[in-house]
Amino acid sequence: MNQGQEHIEHRAEQLRREINLHNYYYYVLDDPVISDAEYDRMLAELKDLEEKHPGLKHPGSPTMKVGAPPAGQFEHREHSLPMYSLDNSFSLDEVRDFVQRIKKQIPDADPYFWAEPKLDGLAVEVIYENGLFVAASTRGDGYVGEDVTDNIRTIRNLPLTLFDVDSMPEYLEVRGEVVIPRQEFARLNADKARKGEKVFANSRNAAAGSVRQLDSRITASRPLYFFSYGTGISRFKSGSNWQSQQEIARDMEALGLPTVPGGRICRDTDEVEQCYREQLDRREQSRFEIDGLVIKVNDIALQQRLGFTSRAPRWAMALKFPAMQGRTRLNDIQLQVGRTGVLTPVAILEPLNLGGVLVSRASLHNENEIRAKDLKIGDMVLVQRAGDVIPEVVRPLVKERDSTQIDFIFPDECPACDSPVTRLKDEVALRCLNISCPARLEQQLIYFAGKQGLDIEGLGRQWIRVLVSKELIKSPADLFRLRLDDLVPLDGMGLKLAHNILDSIREAAEKAVLPRLIAALGIRHVGVETAKRLAEHYKDLDELAAARQEDLQGIEDIGPEVALSIAEFFNNNQNKKLLEEFKEIGLWPVQALNVDNKMPLKGKKMVFTGGMKTLSRDRAREEVEKLGGKVVGSVSRNTDMVVAGENPGSKLNKARELGIEILSEDDFLNFLHSWSSRN
Ligand code: IVH
């Protein structure tokens, strides 16, 4: 071998090692130490070397992770030890029984348990010889699986070369689960739906479908992850075999293999219960779908004494979480009218419990979605609560159709007001354009009074519905005209509640600074942040309403679409009338900001009362003084503003009596923030 060649081989080996190490940092530890660009550069150099010198190709090379063209059918591959299933249990009582059974069978021992999350994916076995990935197979029937070596090789967090540790086995069968993260699964399905392809029923099917692709380049394009939870046969040159599950997990990690996260020792059923509750609590934040807890006798010698039944080990069991997916009847599809008039079809379901939440409705988004999913009223459907707790109808169970299912036909008229529905240019959604539509008003009020808007405590959607249906309110301004004798006669109201609601409305009006009121209007594309921006530029709603689209677009973060929407809103006669009404009832905040360009608080006297969460009194005073204001100790007619923190004292009441502007701590911080970001 000449020197040049030796140098090239050395370089390839060095690159392989480094890239494998960075794969480990990135995919296993989730903690990369170099930039993506540096990584790409190394990989490109290695690819280039291997292409120019085919003799350098190496089975453990990270360049092998890109996949290869279809290979016909999968070969069968026999497992050297059967891959068993697990017995399922659904309650902690069953776990107690399991522990009792074990204690009866091995009365001389006092076993500890290894408990770890049960990942919802596909079981595979991966084989390493002298630290090199050589083969992988699916579980199949437990005895014979499919040879999916080329596909498993593409999984990013699976090392093709193990770390060279002292106890490296010459031969190692690693068993584990291949999964797709929940978010990536949702993205994959959304992508499929967009292309009109059939979606995966769940992330397990998506993982299995991806692993069983004949073209491994497709597998390589899927966001698959592998996590080991055990071993099959293993042989060591030196050292002995593993004594416990805990040791296996520890050593897999030392070899650079990803292990199921969250495994730990439990000494008794109480600790198992604690572990179960913790995992269940974490479930909805977890990056991966977890469908239960696996509990295994930790000691391998004890596992061997306990043995197997025909399908499952006697030393392990799965404690399943409540299901997040289930089947139920789609009883009806109803239309919900939103505050902008959009008609959203909603699935009315035979109620079912998913992961502890009773689900009876799920949004179907729009007409296209119903067509794409081929849903019919009366269908049995698969429903799930996925990533973000919002339930969704996955698909109909077409095989269960009889002749009773009927197509959903989108009506030509709004279900609430019978006005014709229209599709605006370039939109998928159909809308009711009647601005007096009671359903629209109801939604508008729910938004106006909700957290995004004026945040009127105690005035939930139920009461708003009643107030609209009794025609006690016809616009948001009417809320402020409500009187005790309007409310008290309402069913289920009573004097106390009526007082509370009126107090909340009054309080909300008092703290309705301009950004809040703008947000409450529910202008399309104008949320809390945009409202704040607008309030930095216009002193009141009149100024904002008079703004030209070009001027609006000059404001940071406001594009043509938002500017148009704002202009349209204020051009609408009904909305013009609303502003007049606000003015009439005195709901007309004026931003104190424009008083002076540098000293917005010039000459102002401010009072702070109650505890501040983030600002100390000294800081607050400093900030006020910087802007030209003065902090004073007591409220009088001369006070300009009161900032009320937690548990404010009598000063707040006095300020209210005197009609002085009151800000919450957040309002005050927003004010400081908006001011400092402008200057
Ligand atoms: S241990 C002898 N641990 O659950 C079987 N299995 O329902 C030992 N699974 O086929 C399996 N997460 O694919 C084990 N942390 C975990 C697991 C796990 C998921 C799967 C595995 C098995 C299935 C049984």
XYZ file of C-alpha atoms and ligand atoms in Angstrom:
703
model
C 0.000 0.000 0.000
C 1.503 3.323 -0.922
C 1.693 6.235 1.445
C -1.018 8.282 -0.254
C -3.475 5.438 -0.010
C -2.648 4.860 3.615
C -3.268 8.519 4.293
C -6.656 8.377 2.572
C -7.673 5.285 4.536
C -6.619 6.925 7.722
C -8.616 10.030 6.893
C -11.749 7.974 6.075
C -11.446 6.102 9.350
C -11.022 9.371 11.231
C -14.087 10.879 9.556
C -16.174 7.769 10.272
C -15.261 7.932 13.939
C -15.904 11.643 14.259
C -19.206 11.556 12.420
C -20.378 8.582 14.479
C -19.499 10.478 17.609
C -21.392 13.563 16.444
C -24.371 11.392 15.504
C -24.321 10.210 19.096
C -24.169 13.753 20.486
C -26.914 14.884 18.171
C -29.359 11.982 18.053
C -28.793 10.132 21.319
C -27.785 12.846 23.761
C -29.768 15.526 21.914
C -26.838 17.832 22.591
C -24.813 18.603 19.449
C -21.329 20.028 19.888
C -20.646 21.168 16.317
C -22.718 23.150 13.845
C -24.852 21.450 11.199
C -22.606 23.001 8.560
C -19.465 21.443 10.046
C -21.206 18.109 10.258
C -22.380 18.322 6.647
C -18.890 19.213 5.530
C -17.396 16.109 7.192
C -20.100 13.860 5.778
C -19.579 15.275 2.294
C -15.841 14.697 2.551
C -16.362 11.079 3.600
C -18.901 10.475 0.820
C -16.503 11.949 -1.669
C -13.631 9.732 -0.473
C -15.804 6.610 -0.606
C -17.020 7.429 -4.107
C -13.518 8.005 -5.419
C -12.135 4.927 -3.652
C -14.843 2.254 -3.563
C -12.490 0.031 -1.565
C -13.070 2.374 1.376
C -16.775 1.511 1.641
C -17.420 0.221 5.123
C -20.579 -1.297 6.655
C -20.204 0.872 9.761
C -19.915 4.072 7.768
C -22.460 6.805 8.518
C -22.809 7.320 4.747
C -24.788 4.070 4.701
C -27.745 5.820 6.333
C -29.241 7.257 3.168
C -31.072 4.127 1.986
C -30.916 2.180 -1.255
C -33.306 1.260 -4.119
C -35.976 -1.446 -3.570
C -34.763 -4.928 -2.866
C -37.754 -7.010 -3.957
C -39.223 -8.750 -0.924
C -37.986 -9.006 2.620
C -36.092 -12.173 3.486
C -37.215 -14.053 6.578
C -34.968 -14.109 9.571
C -35.274 -16.445 12.507
C -34.697 -15.052 16.002
C -32.158 -16.971 18.029
C -34.341 -16.435 21.094
C -38.062 -15.888 20.604
C -39.254 -12.269 20.864
C -42.086 -12.572 23.328
C -45.023 -10.321 23.844
C -46.066 -8.806 27.191
C -49.115 -9.498 29.331
C -51.184 -6.365 29.723
C -52.788 -5.041 32.867
C -55.025 -2.046 33.278
C -54.974 -1.356 37.006
C -52.567 -1.193 39.895
C -54.500 -4.054 41.508
C -53.414 -6.272 38.660
C -49.824 -5.191 39.272
C -50.209 -6.213 42.937
C -51.471 -9.632 41.774
C -48.489 -9.906 39.416
C -46.070 -9.176 42.249
C -47.841 -11.683 44.532
C -47.649 -14.395 41.852
C -43.922 -13.814 41.476
C -43.342 -13.920 45.216
C -45.190 -17.228 45.395
C -43.062 -18.710 42.641
C -39.737 -17.579 44.088
C -40.506 -17.325 47.834
C -36.836 -17.163 48.816
C -36.214 -13.977 46.815
C -37.246 -10.369 47.319
C -37.173 -8.996 43.790
C -36.682 -5.375 42.771
C -38.310 -4.165 39.591
C -37.128 -2.161 36.615
C -39.904 0.119 35.379
C -39.761 2.112 32.169
C -42.167 3.704 29.684
C -43.764 1.445 27.130
C -43.152 3.095 23.798
C -45.825 2.671 21.181
C -44.003 1.580 18.061
C -42.616 -1.507 16.410
C -40.366 -4.107 18.070
C -37.112 -4.835 16.267
C -33.954 -6.754 16.920
C -30.629 -5.262 15.889
C -27.475 -7.383 15.682
C -23.918 -6.142 16.199
C -20.800 -8.191 15.577
C -17.667 -6.821 17.147
C -19.399 -3.504 17.560
C -20.543 -3.295 13.948
C -24.185 -3.174 12.871
C -24.773 -6.274 10.717
C -28.476 -7.048 10.662
C -31.935 -6.116 11.896
C -35.310 -7.826 11.827
C -38.885 -7.162 12.835
C -40.524 -9.200 15.578
C -42.781 -10.995 13.098
C -44.595 -13.851 14.842
C -42.003 -13.841 17.621
C -39.995 -16.670 16.087
C -39.400 -15.498 12.540
C -39.326 -11.867 11.483
C -38.526 -9.934 8.335
C -34.999 -8.918 7.504
C -35.161 -5.119 7.519
C -31.409 -4.519 7.816
C -31.240 -1.907 5.046
C -34.125 0.038 6.514
C -33.044 0.002 10.150
C -29.592 1.121 9.072
C -31.096 4.472 8.050
C -32.407 5.308 11.536
C -30.546 8.400 12.634
C -30.118 7.696 16.345
C -29.009 4.082 15.844
C -25.217 3.749 15.794
C -23.720 1.606 13.035
C -20.547 1.323 15.095
C -20.680 0.913 18.860
C -18.289 2.669 21.197
C -15.241 0.585 21.883
C -15.602 -0.135 25.599
C -13.891 -2.824 27.700
C -16.999 -4.934 27.984
C -17.859 -4.759 24.268
C -19.640 -8.017 23.320
C -18.355 -9.887 20.258
C -21.927 -10.671 19.405
C -24.928 -8.696 20.556
C -28.644 -8.812 19.868
C -30.252 -5.554 20.972
C -34.013 -5.399 21.221
C -35.998 -2.246 21.209
C -38.776 -0.155 19.787
C -38.790 1.918 16.614
C -40.986 4.994 17.006
C -41.922 8.288 15.374
C -42.185 11.407 17.566
C -45.746 12.635 18.002
C -45.196 16.000 16.345
C -43.417 14.547 13.349
C -46.184 11.983 13.050
C -48.791 14.744 12.910
C -46.728 16.501 10.233
C -46.345 13.288 8.232
C -50.098 12.718 8.295
C -50.903 16.328 7.417
C -48.576 15.969 4.458
C -50.279 12.780 3.367
C -53.715 14.352 3.719
C -52.614 17.331 1.610
C -51.529 14.990 -1.129
C -54.821 13.124 -0.886
C -53.065 9.967 0.359
C -54.418 7.669 3.049
C -53.274 8.779 6.504
C -51.735 6.498 9.141
C -54.145 5.580 11.921
C -51.508 6.214 14.607
C -47.793 6.714 15.146
C -47.294 2.958 15.662
C -48.655 2.218 12.202
C -46.575 5.037 10.787
C -43.417 3.576 12.361
C -44.269 0.050 11.183
C -45.179 1.265 7.700
C -41.918 3.179 7.460
C -39.782 0.247 8.596
C -41.509 -2.100 6.163
C -40.834 -0.005 3.059
C -39.192 -1.932 0.247
C -37.330 1.200 -0.784
C -35.071 2.093 2.129
C -34.701 5.645 0.778
C -38.311 6.200 1.853
C -37.486 4.802 5.304
C -34.510 7.161 5.446
C -36.836 10.107 4.826
C -39.053 9.248 7.813
C -38.335 10.622 11.311
C -37.688 7.232 12.949
C -36.007 6.670 16.295
C -34.833 3.478 17.991
C -34.776 2.882 21.761
C -33.403 -0.290 23.271
C -35.118 -2.020 26.189
C -33.376 -5.375 26.305
C -31.166 -7.951 24.687
C -31.413 -11.330 23.006
C -28.275 -13.432 22.909
C -24.965 -11.816 23.717
C -21.424 -13.194 23.853
C -18.433 -11.530 25.411
C -14.738 -12.027 24.760
C -13.995 -11.156 28.331
C -16.233 -10.384 31.253
C -19.534 -11.939 32.056
C -23.060 -11.465 30.883
C -25.431 -8.935 32.402
C -26.943 -9.542 35.804
C -29.822 -7.072 35.742
C -32.049 -4.902 33.549
C -30.462 -1.859 35.131
C -27.019 -3.080 34.083
C -28.238 -3.721 30.554
C -29.607 -0.188 30.299
C -26.396 1.279 31.704
C -24.164 -0.699 29.333
C -26.289 -0.021 26.253
C -25.772 3.647 26.998
C -22.030 3.105 27.383
C -21.990 1.456 23.958
C -23.680 4.535 22.494
C -27.094 2.927 22.078
C -30.194 4.962 22.860
C -32.254 3.422 25.679
C -35.915 3.924 26.576
C -35.781 7.154 28.609
C -37.088 7.217 32.168
C -36.224 3.692 33.356
C -35.707 3.212 37.076
C -35.624 0.728 39.944
C -38.814 0.258 41.987
C -38.512 -1.679 45.222
C -42.182 -2.446 45.695
C -45.655 -1.887 44.286
C -45.920 1.517 45.935
C -42.859 2.711 44.060
C -44.247 1.216 40.857
C -47.435 3.172 41.476
C -45.493 6.384 41.973
C -43.543 5.775 38.785
C -46.775 5.043 36.903
C -48.364 8.293 38.069
C -45.322 10.339 37.152
C -45.178 8.847 33.681
C -48.915 9.310 33.203
C -48.617 12.980 34.189
C -45.786 13.477 31.752
C -47.456 11.584 28.962
C -48.959 14.507 27.122
C -45.727 16.485 27.135
C -43.671 13.521 25.981
C -42.018 13.718 22.573
C -42.945 10.090 21.910
C -46.196 8.195 22.199
C -46.163 6.260 25.489
C -48.944 3.751 26.056
C -48.030 2.440 29.491
C -45.346 1.340 31.890
C -43.366 -1.908 31.513
C -42.463 -3.534 34.814
C -39.714 -6.166 34.766
C -38.051 -8.193 37.493
C -34.643 -6.532 37.585
C -32.467 -9.555 38.390
C -31.727 -11.684 35.297
C -31.142 -14.844 37.377
C -34.605 -14.424 38.878
C -36.052 -13.794 35.410
C -34.617 -17.153 34.350
C -36.189 -18.911 37.304
C -39.561 -17.399 36.497
C -39.425 -18.273 32.787
C -42.072 -17.757 30.112
C -45.600 -18.806 29.282
C -46.220 -19.631 25.640
C -46.452 -15.959 24.687
C -45.026 -13.770 27.404
C -42.455 -13.658 30.186
C -43.702 -14.351 33.722
C -41.207 -11.772 34.961
C -42.618 -8.771 33.129
C -45.915 -7.053 32.536
C -47.249 -3.942 30.885
C -49.453 -1.580 32.867
C -51.368 0.209 30.163
C -52.405 3.864 30.244
C -55.996 4.739 29.373
C -56.321 4.689 25.581
C -55.978 7.943 23.646
C -57.634 6.455 20.617
C -60.959 4.705 20.276
C -63.898 3.949 18.026
C -67.266 5.510 18.268
C -70.301 6.522 16.215
C -70.393 9.788 14.266
C -73.954 10.729 15.153
C -74.127 13.987 13.267
C -72.180 16.787 11.660
C -73.248 20.237 12.804
C -72.091 23.656 11.741
C -70.600 26.113 14.173
C -70.633 29.779 13.228
C -67.482 31.640 14.248
C -67.208 35.338 15.079
C -65.997 36.155 11.587
C -68.877 34.147 10.148
C -66.829 31.104 9.139
C -68.937 27.934 9.244
C -66.961 25.098 10.781
C -68.347 21.577 10.591
C -68.158 19.786 13.933
C -68.422 16.027 14.453
C -71.044 15.132 17.056
C -69.836 11.853 18.505
C -71.305 9.177 20.700
C -69.315 10.185 23.822
C -66.219 8.133 24.548
C -63.494 8.347 27.145
C -60.036 9.018 25.728
C -57.197 9.118 28.221
C -59.534 10.282 30.979
C -61.366 12.958 28.963
C -64.906 12.526 27.717
C -64.960 13.367 24.024
C -68.234 14.159 22.296
C -67.260 16.751 19.671
C -64.353 17.219 17.302
C -63.738 19.909 14.731
C -63.768 18.730 11.124
C -62.229 22.045 9.989
C -63.919 22.466 6.596
C -65.879 20.816 3.831
C -62.754 19.578 2.022
C -61.612 17.703 5.077
C -64.913 15.800 5.276
C -64.550 14.826 1.612
C -60.870 13.921 1.969
C -61.584 11.696 4.950
C -64.674 10.260 3.253
C -66.804 10.721 6.376
C -70.505 9.949 6.389
C -73.031 10.652 9.127
C -73.683 7.380 10.949
C -70.175 6.016 10.353
C -68.196 4.221 13.023
C -65.045 6.310 13.272
C -61.609 6.218 14.812
C -61.126 9.166 17.183
C -57.992 10.286 18.973
C -56.646 12.887 21.280
C -53.207 13.488 19.890
C -50.312 15.901 20.483
C -52.316 18.842 21.673
C -55.302 17.354 23.544
C -57.747 18.548 20.871
C -59.722 15.507 19.747
C -59.829 14.608 16.074
C -61.637 12.138 13.871
C -58.899 10.081 12.217
C -60.955 8.131 9.670
C -64.162 6.200 9.142
C -64.189 2.423 9.671
C -65.444 1.806 6.166
C -65.813 -1.953 6.595
C -68.467 -1.399 9.218
C -70.772 0.558 6.944
C -74.297 -0.699 6.351
C -76.933 1.104 4.361
C -77.715 3.650 7.075
C -74.833 6.110 6.516
C -75.620 9.347 4.774
C -73.488 11.987 3.080
C -73.148 15.338 4.760
C -74.371 18.116 2.523
C -73.148 21.587 3.240
C -76.228 23.820 3.476
C -76.693 26.963 1.394
C -77.955 28.870 4.404
C -76.503 29.789 7.770
C -78.001 27.451 10.378
C -78.380 30.341 12.833
C -79.891 33.125 10.727
C -80.828 31.534 7.390
C -78.776 34.050 5.391
C -77.097 32.612 2.315
C -73.554 31.314 2.876
C -70.755 32.437 0.593
C -67.243 31.337 -0.209
C -64.900 34.302 -0.316
C -62.304 34.374 -3.049
C -59.345 31.985 -2.467
C -60.839 30.597 0.723
C -61.723 27.019 1.594
C -64.153 28.128 4.278
C -67.774 29.084 3.756
C -69.064 32.103 5.617
C -72.245 33.690 6.837
C -71.868 37.372 5.910
C -74.779 38.639 7.980
C -73.162 40.799 10.645
C -76.289 40.608 12.798
C -76.267 36.822 12.797
C -76.937 35.806 16.442
C -74.422 32.958 16.263
C -71.728 35.365 15.087
C -72.678 37.825 17.818
C -72.442 35.075 20.402
C -68.925 34.116 19.278
C -67.907 37.750 19.000
C -69.020 38.318 22.594
C -67.296 35.169 23.821
C -64.098 36.512 22.290
C -64.685 40.064 23.506
C -65.217 38.932 27.096
C -62.610 36.150 26.971
C -58.961 35.976 28.007
C -57.749 37.432 24.695
C -60.140 40.342 25.066
C -61.380 42.250 28.098
C -61.128 39.159 30.299
C -64.450 39.575 32.096
C -64.378 37.092 34.932
C -67.491 34.957 35.461
C -69.042 35.834 32.111
C -68.525 32.523 30.343
C -70.005 31.280 27.089
C -73.052 29.812 28.854
C -74.236 33.176 30.149
C -73.377 34.924 26.921
C -75.539 32.417 25.088
C -78.440 33.166 27.428
C -77.986 36.938 27.160
C -77.959 36.785 23.353
C -80.923 34.443 23.097
C -82.966 36.699 25.423
C -81.914 39.632 23.254
C -80.527 41.425 26.284
C -77.386 42.229 24.330
C -77.070 42.991 20.637
C -73.518 44.300 20.624
C -70.450 44.218 22.900
C -71.336 47.727 24.077
C -74.625 46.437 25.483
C -72.664 44.455 28.081
C -71.886 47.724 29.836
C -75.525 48.725 29.868
C -76.700 45.584 31.647
C -78.527 46.251 34.892
C -79.231 44.144 37.913
C -82.885 43.640 36.996
C -81.875 42.364 33.513
C -79.828 39.600 35.093
C -81.560 38.564 38.295
C -84.651 37.014 36.634
C -82.505 34.708 34.478
C -82.733 31.007 35.295
C -79.947 29.943 37.644
C -78.601 33.494 38.123
C -79.602 34.850 41.556
C -78.749 38.146 43.141
C -75.212 37.312 44.210
C -74.050 36.041 40.843
C -75.689 38.985 39.088
C -73.781 41.372 41.356
C -70.537 39.506 40.709
C -70.982 39.603 36.954
C -71.792 43.310 36.949
C -68.758 43.984 39.158
C -66.545 42.016 36.759
C -67.868 43.956 33.801
C -67.201 47.242 35.566
C -63.694 46.150 36.540
C -62.944 44.996 33.013
C -64.055 48.360 31.653
C -61.793 50.111 34.131
C -58.725 48.152 33.101
C -59.554 48.271 29.396
C -56.434 50.022 28.163
C -56.249 50.626 24.418
C -54.256 47.510 23.390
C -56.689 45.315 25.282
C -59.727 46.919 23.701
C -58.208 46.636 20.220
C -57.525 42.934 20.810
C -61.068 42.448 22.131
C -62.578 43.731 18.888
C -61.612 40.428 17.283
C -60.363 41.971 14.035
C -59.192 39.185 11.775
C -55.390 38.614 12.076
C -55.148 41.049 14.998
C -54.221 39.198 18.170
C -52.831 40.488 21.436
C -49.350 41.228 20.068
C -50.528 43.115 16.990
C -52.981 45.043 19.140
C -50.080 46.180 21.323
C -48.158 47.354 18.292
C -51.137 49.303 17.008
C -51.667 50.945 20.377
C -48.079 52.157 20.255
C -48.900 54.186 17.153
C -52.438 55.416 17.598
C -53.747 57.251 20.595
C -57.309 55.935 20.450
C -59.736 53.930 18.317
C -60.661 56.986 16.239
C -57.059 57.475 15.187
C -56.697 53.785 14.420
C -59.943 53.761 12.432
C -58.724 56.720 10.374
C -55.352 55.117 9.607
C -54.669 54.446 5.944
C -53.578 50.998 4.839
C -50.184 52.323 3.724
C -49.582 53.776 7.176
C -50.608 50.566 8.885
C -48.207 48.630 6.721
C -45.409 50.895 7.858
C -45.729 49.364 11.333
C -43.444 46.490 12.266
C -44.992 43.010 11.753
C -48.037 44.376 9.906
C -48.267 43.155 6.343
C -50.805 43.913 3.586
C -53.215 41.187 4.687
C -53.420 42.466 8.262
C -53.621 46.091 7.125
C -56.477 45.245 4.774
C -58.317 43.379 7.479
C -58.006 46.350 9.872
C -59.186 48.782 7.212
C -62.144 46.564 6.335
C -63.105 46.265 9.963
C -63.288 50.004 10.546
C -65.018 50.585 7.223
C -67.904 48.396 8.215
C -70.933 50.427 9.280
C -71.852 48.120 12.104
C -68.365 48.454 13.531
C -68.462 52.234 13.115
C -71.617 52.192 15.168
C -69.902 50.051 17.790
C -67.143 52.644 18.223
C -69.768 55.362 18.692
C -71.419 53.251 21.355
C -68.096 52.703 23.139
C -67.565 56.433 23.177
C -71.071 57.033 24.503
C -70.638 54.683 27.443
C -67.148 55.989 28.194
C -65.261 52.876 27.133
C -62.719 54.982 25.345
C -59.156 54.482 26.518
C -56.644 57.033 25.332
C -53.004 56.074 25.336
C -50.977 58.245 27.675
C -48.018 57.448 25.464
C -48.199 60.306 23.034
C -47.994 63.025 25.654
C -44.362 63.736 25.042
C -41.940 61.975 22.804
C -39.298 61.466 25.423
C -41.180 61.935 28.668
C -44.505 60.147 28.356
C -45.071 60.424 32.127
C -43.960 64.038 32.406
C -45.608 65.644 35.414
C -47.656 62.508 36.142
C -48.161 61.266 39.659
C -48.298 57.520 40.074
C -49.228 55.327 43.016
C -48.189 51.690 43.441
C -50.294 49.418 45.618
C -50.106 45.679 46.376
C -47.268 43.227 45.721
C -45.446 43.231 42.390
C -44.399 39.891 40.931
C -41.433 41.021 38.885
C -40.647 44.621 39.696
C -39.255 45.861 42.989
C -40.672 49.158 44.248
C -37.280 50.810 43.746
C -37.045 49.642 40.142
C -40.586 50.799 39.483
C -39.796 54.237 40.904
C -36.647 54.448 38.802
C -38.551 53.567 35.642
C -41.297 56.093 36.332
C -38.789 58.822 37.036
C -36.842 58.042 33.888
C -39.985 58.780 31.921
C -40.604 62.059 33.731
C -43.151 60.876 36.304
C -43.209 60.844 40.071
C -44.185 58.083 42.471
C -46.317 59.278 45.376
C -47.511 57.431 48.454
C -51.234 58.077 48.601
C -54.127 58.404 46.209
C -55.739 61.798 45.819
C -57.539 63.753 43.145
C -54.124 64.756 41.837
C -53.035 61.166 41.185
C -52.877 60.301 37.501
C -52.437 56.541 37.567
C -52.500 53.653 40.014
C -50.594 50.433 39.405
C -52.251 47.611 41.341
C -50.286 44.439 42.121
C -51.377 41.416 44.141
C -53.682 42.003 47.139
C -53.942 45.745 46.616
C -55.153 47.702 49.626
C -57.666 50.466 50.126
C -55.729 52.681 47.691
C -57.244 50.754 44.849
C -60.777 51.350 46.094
C -60.049 55.003 46.513
C -58.640 55.181 42.974
C -61.823 53.561 41.696
C -63.992 56.010 43.585
C -62.064 58.905 42.116
C -62.133 57.394 38.612
C -58.342 57.294 38.318
C -56.776 55.164 35.589
C -55.778 51.761 36.992
C -53.112 49.512 35.505
C -52.196 45.963 36.422
C -48.539 45.092 36.851
C -48.598 43.501 33.395
C -50.133 46.606 31.858
C -47.438 48.689 33.460
C -44.683 46.362 32.221
C -46.206 46.371 28.744
C -46.263 50.123 28.833
C -42.578 50.267 29.838
C -41.752 47.666 27.224
C -43.647 49.355 24.417
C -42.027 52.625 25.319
C -38.480 51.268 25.437
C -38.970 49.374 22.161
C -40.052 52.584 20.455
C -37.099 54.640 21.618
S -39.831 -5.374 27.220
C -40.201 -10.216 26.512
N -39.913 -2.787 27.294
O -44.239 -3.832 23.897
C -40.737 -8.920 26.029
N -41.202 -3.859 25.641
O -46.620 -5.444 24.184
C -39.968 -7.829 26.611
N -42.411 -2.352 24.183
O -43.199 -6.396 21.814
C -40.453 -6.548 26.116
N -41.705 -0.489 25.081
O -42.251 -4.098 21.352
C -40.371 -3.890 26.675
N -39.852 -0.489 27.492
C -40.291 -1.582 26.857
C -41.156 -1.516 25.761
C -41.599 -2.682 25.186
C -42.441 -1.022 24.134
C -43.167 -3.233 23.260
C -42.358 -4.350 22.709
C -43.174 -5.587 22.927
C -44.506 -5.018 23.201
C -45.346 -5.946 24.019
